[in-house]
CSV table of C-alpha atoms in Angstrom, one decimal:
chain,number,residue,atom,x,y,z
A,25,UNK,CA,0.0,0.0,0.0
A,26,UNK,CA,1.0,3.3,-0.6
A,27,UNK,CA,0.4,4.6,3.0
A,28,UNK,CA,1.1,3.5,6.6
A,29,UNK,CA,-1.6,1.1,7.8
A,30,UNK,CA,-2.6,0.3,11.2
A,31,UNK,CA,-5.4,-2.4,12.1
A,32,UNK,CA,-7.5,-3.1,13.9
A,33,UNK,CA,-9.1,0.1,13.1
A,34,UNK,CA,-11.4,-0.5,16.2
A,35,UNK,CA,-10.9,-2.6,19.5
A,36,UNK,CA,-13.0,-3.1,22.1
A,37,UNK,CA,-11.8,-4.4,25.2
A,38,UNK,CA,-12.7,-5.4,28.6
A,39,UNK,CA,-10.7,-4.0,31.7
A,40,UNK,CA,-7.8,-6.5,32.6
A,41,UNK,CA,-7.0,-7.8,28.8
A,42,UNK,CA,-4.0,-7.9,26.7
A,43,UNK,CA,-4.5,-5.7,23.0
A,44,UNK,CA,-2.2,-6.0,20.1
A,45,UNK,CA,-2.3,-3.3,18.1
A,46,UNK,CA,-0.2,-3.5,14.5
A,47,UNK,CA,1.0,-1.1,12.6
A,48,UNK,CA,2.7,-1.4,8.8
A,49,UNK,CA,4.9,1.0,7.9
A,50,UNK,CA,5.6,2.7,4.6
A,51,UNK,CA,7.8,0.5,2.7
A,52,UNK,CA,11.7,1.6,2.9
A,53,UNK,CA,11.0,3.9,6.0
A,54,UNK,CA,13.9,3.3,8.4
A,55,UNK,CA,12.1,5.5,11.5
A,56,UNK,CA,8.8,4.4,13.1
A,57,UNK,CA,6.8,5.9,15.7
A,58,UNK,CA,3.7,5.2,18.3
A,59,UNK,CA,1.9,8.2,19.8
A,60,UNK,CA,-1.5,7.9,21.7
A,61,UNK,CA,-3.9,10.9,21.5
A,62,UNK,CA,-6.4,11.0,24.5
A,63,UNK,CA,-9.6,12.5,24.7
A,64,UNK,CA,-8.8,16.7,24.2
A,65,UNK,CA,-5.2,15.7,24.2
A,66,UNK,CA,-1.9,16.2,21.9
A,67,UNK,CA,-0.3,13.4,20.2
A,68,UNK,CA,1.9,12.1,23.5
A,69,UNK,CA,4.9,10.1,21.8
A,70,UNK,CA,5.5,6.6,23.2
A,71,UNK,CA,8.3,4.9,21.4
A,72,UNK,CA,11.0,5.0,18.5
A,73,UNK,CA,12.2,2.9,16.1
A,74,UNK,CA,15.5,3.9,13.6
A,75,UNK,CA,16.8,0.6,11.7
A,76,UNK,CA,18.8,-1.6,13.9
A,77,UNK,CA,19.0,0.7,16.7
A,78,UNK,CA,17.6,0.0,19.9
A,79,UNK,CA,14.6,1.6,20.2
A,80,UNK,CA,13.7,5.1,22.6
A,81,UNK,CA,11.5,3.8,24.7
A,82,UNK,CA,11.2,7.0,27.0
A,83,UNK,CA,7.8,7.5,26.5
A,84,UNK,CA,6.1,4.2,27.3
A,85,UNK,CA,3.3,5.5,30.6
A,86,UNK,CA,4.0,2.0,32.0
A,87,UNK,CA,5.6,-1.3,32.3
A,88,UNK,CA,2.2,-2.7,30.6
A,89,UNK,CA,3.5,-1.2,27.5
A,90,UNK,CA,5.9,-2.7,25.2
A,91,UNK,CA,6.8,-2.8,21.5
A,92,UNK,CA,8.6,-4.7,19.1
A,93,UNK,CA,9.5,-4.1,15.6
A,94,UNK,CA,10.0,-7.2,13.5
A,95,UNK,CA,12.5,-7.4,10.4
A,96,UNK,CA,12.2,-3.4,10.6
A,97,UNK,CA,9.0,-3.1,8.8
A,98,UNK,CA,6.0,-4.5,11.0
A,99,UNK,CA,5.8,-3.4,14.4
A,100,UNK,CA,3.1,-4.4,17.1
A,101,UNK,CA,2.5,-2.5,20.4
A,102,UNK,CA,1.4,-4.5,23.1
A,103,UNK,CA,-1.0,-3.5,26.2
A,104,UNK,CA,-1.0,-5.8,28.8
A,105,UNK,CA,-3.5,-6.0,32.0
A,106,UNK,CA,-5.8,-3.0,30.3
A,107,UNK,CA,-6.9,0.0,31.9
A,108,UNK,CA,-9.5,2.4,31.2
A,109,UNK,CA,-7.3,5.2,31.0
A,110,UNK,CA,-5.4,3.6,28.1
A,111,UNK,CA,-8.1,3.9,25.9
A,112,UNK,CA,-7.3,6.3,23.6
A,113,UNK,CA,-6.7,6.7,19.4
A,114,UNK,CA,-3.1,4.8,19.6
A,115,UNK,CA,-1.3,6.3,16.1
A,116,UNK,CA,2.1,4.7,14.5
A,117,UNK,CA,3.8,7.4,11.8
A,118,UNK,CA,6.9,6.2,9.6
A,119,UNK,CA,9.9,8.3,8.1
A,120,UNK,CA,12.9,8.4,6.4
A,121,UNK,CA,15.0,11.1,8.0
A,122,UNK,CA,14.6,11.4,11.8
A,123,UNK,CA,13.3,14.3,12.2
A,124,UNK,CA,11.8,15.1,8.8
A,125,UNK,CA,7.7,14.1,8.4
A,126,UNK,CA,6.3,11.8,9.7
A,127,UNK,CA,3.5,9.8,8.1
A,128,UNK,CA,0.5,8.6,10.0
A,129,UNK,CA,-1.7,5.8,9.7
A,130,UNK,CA,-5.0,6.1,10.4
A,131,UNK,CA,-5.3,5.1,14.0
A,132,UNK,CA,-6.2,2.3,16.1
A,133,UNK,CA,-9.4,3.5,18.5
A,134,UNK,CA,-9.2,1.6,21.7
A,135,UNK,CA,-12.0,1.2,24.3
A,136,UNK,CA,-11.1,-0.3,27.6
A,137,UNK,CA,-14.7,-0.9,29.3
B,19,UNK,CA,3.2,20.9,31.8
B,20,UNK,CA,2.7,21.4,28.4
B,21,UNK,CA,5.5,22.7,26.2
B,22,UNK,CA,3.5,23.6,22.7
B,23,UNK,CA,0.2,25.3,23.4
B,24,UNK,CA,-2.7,25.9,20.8
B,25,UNK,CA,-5.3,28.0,23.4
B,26,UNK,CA,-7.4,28.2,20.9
B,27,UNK,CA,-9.6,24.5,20.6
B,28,UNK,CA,-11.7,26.3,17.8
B,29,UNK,CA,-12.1,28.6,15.5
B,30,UNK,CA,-14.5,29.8,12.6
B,31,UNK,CA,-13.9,32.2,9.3
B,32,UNK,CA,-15.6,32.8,6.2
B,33,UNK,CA,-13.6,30.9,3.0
B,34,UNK,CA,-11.5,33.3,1.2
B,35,UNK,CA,-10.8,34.8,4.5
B,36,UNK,CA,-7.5,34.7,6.0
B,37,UNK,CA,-7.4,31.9,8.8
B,38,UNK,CA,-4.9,32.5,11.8
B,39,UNK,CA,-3.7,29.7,14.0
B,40,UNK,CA,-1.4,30.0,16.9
B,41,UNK,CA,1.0,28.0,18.7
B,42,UNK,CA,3.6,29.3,21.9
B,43,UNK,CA,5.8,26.7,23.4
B,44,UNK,CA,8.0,26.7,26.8
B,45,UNK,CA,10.8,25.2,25.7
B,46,UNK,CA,14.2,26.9,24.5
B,47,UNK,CA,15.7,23.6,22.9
B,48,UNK,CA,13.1,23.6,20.5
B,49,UNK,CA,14.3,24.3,17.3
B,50,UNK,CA,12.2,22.9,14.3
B,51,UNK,CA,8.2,23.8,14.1
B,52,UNK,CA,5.7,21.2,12.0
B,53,UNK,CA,1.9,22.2,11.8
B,54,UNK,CA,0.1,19.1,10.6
B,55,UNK,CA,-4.0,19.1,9.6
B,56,UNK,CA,-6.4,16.2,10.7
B,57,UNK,CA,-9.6,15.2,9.0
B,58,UNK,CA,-11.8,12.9,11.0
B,59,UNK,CA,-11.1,9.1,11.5
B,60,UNK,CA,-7.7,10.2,9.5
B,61,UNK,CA,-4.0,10.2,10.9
B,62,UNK,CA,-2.2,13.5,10.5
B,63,UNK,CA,-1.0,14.7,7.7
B,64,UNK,CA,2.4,17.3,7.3
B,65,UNK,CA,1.5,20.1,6.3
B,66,UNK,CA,4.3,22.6,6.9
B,67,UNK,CA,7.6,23.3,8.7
B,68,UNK,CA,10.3,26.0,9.7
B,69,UNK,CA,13.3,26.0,11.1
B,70,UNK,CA,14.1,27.9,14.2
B,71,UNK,CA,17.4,29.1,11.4
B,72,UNK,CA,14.2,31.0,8.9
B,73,UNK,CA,11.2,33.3,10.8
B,74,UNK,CA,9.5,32.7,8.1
B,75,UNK,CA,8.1,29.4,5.1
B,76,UNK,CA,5.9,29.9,3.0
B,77,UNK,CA,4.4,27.0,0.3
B,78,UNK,CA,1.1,27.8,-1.7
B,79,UNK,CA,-1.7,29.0,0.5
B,80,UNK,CA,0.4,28.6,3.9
B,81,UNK,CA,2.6,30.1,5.6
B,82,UNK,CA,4.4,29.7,8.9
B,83,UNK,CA,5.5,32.6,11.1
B,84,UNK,CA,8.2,32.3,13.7
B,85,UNK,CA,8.8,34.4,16.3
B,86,UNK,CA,11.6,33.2,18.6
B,87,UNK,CA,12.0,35.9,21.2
B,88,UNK,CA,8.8,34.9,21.9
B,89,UNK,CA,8.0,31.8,21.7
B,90,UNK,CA,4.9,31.7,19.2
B,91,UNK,CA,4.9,30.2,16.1
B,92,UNK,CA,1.5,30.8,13.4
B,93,UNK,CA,-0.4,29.4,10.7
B,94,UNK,CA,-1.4,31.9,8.0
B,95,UNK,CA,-4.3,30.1,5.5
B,96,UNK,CA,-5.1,32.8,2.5
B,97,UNK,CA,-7.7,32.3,1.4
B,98,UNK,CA,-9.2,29.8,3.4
B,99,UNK,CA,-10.9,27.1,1.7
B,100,UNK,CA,-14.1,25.0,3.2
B,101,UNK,CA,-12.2,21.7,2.7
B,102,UNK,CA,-9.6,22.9,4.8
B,103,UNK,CA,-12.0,22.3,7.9
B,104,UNK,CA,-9.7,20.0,10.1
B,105,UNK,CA,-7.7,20.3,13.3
B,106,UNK,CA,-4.6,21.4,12.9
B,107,UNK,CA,-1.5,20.4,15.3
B,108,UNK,CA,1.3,22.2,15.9
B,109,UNK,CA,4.4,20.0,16.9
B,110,UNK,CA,8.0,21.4,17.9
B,111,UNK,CA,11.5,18.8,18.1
B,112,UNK,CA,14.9,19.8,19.3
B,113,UNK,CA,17.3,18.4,17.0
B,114,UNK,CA,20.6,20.2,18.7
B,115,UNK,CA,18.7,18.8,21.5
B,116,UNK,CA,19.7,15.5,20.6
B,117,UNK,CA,15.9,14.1,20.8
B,118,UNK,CA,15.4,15.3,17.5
B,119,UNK,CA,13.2,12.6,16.8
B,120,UNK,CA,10.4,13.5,18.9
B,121,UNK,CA,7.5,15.4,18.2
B,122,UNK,CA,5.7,17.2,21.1
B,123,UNK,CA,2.4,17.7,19.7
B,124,UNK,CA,0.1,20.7,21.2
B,125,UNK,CA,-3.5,19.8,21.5
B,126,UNK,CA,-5.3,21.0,18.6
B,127,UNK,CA,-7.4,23.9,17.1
B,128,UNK,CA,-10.8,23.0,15.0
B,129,UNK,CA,-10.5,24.9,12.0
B,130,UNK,CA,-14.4,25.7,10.5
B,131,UNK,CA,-14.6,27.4,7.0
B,132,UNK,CA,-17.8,28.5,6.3
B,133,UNK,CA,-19.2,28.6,2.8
């Protein structure tokens, strides 16, 4: 695809349960990002990916969080043990320069009930 | 504490009006400014950027103001067009800051152009 891709569009969870959310990036991007916007909120950055480098992890709210980033394309963001303050739109961008534009994808919308 | 501000959540102008959007931020070691626009059930899109090096990019219908002493960055729409209704996000790095890879988004402004 021409753009970055994120599914599932929607999830619906219950309090307690572990989400995947995936995110595929624009083909040759070497950077990829996760950002959660909450309700009235900014994009808040969560991690960072750059090739082979270990990732910045600095913004991760919790230990529930994690990330991987497979073969430097796919990447998959993990909540563990759910919350209802981690719902939120969860957004992964891609990039070719660090700091240049970033590309979003459309968004995973996650509902902890 | 938030370091990029947009107090403005909303606001309204006529189309071929001039649309105004600010943006202040707290922190020195920002040096490069992105506005990005955001249609509904989209992910944001780049729109524009300046360098804390310029005061001043322009490309097509926007422009991009910065004012460093300050602290206050703007977006200048001319003429506004009804499908550039959106929210628009200002977003500052600090690439001498070593971090340059990460955005710090301010909250938003609703952009409405009415017919």
């Amino acid at each position: 695809g021409a753009g970055v891709s994120q599914s599932p569009s929607n999830k619906v969870t219950e309090k307690g349960k572990d989400v995947e959310l995936r995110c595929d990036p624009i083909s040759g991007h070497t950077a990829l990002y996760w950002y959660r916007q909450s309700l009235g909120q900014g994009l808040e950055f969560l991690i960072y990916f750059q090739g082979n480098s270990a990732p910045d992890k600095s913004g991760l709210p919790s230990d529930r969080f994690s990330a991987e980033r497979t073969g430097g394309s796919v990447s998959t963001l993990t909540i563990q043990r759910t919350q209802q303050e981690d719902s939120a739109v969860y957004l992964c961008a891609s990039g070719v320069l660090s700091y240049n534009e970033q590309f979003f994808g459309p968004g995973t919308r996650l509902t902890v009930l | 504490d938030q370091q990029v501000k947009q107090n403005s959540p909303s606001l309204s102008v006529q189309e071929g009006r001039i649309s105004i959007l600010n943006c202040d931020y707290t922190n020195s070691m920002f040096d490069y400014f992105l506005w990005y626009k955001k249609y509904p059930a989209e992910g944001p899109t780049f729109l524009i950027s300046i360098s804390s090096i310029k005061d001043k990019n322009e490309d097509g219908r926007f422009t991009v103001f910065l004012n460093k002493s300050a602290k206050h960055l703007s977006l200048h729409i001319v003429p506004s067009q009804p499908g550039d209704s959106a929210v628009y996000f200002c977003a500052a790095s600090g690439v001498s800051g070593g971090s340059n890879y990460k955005l710090t988004f301010g909250k938003g402004t609703l952009l409405t152009v009415n017919p």
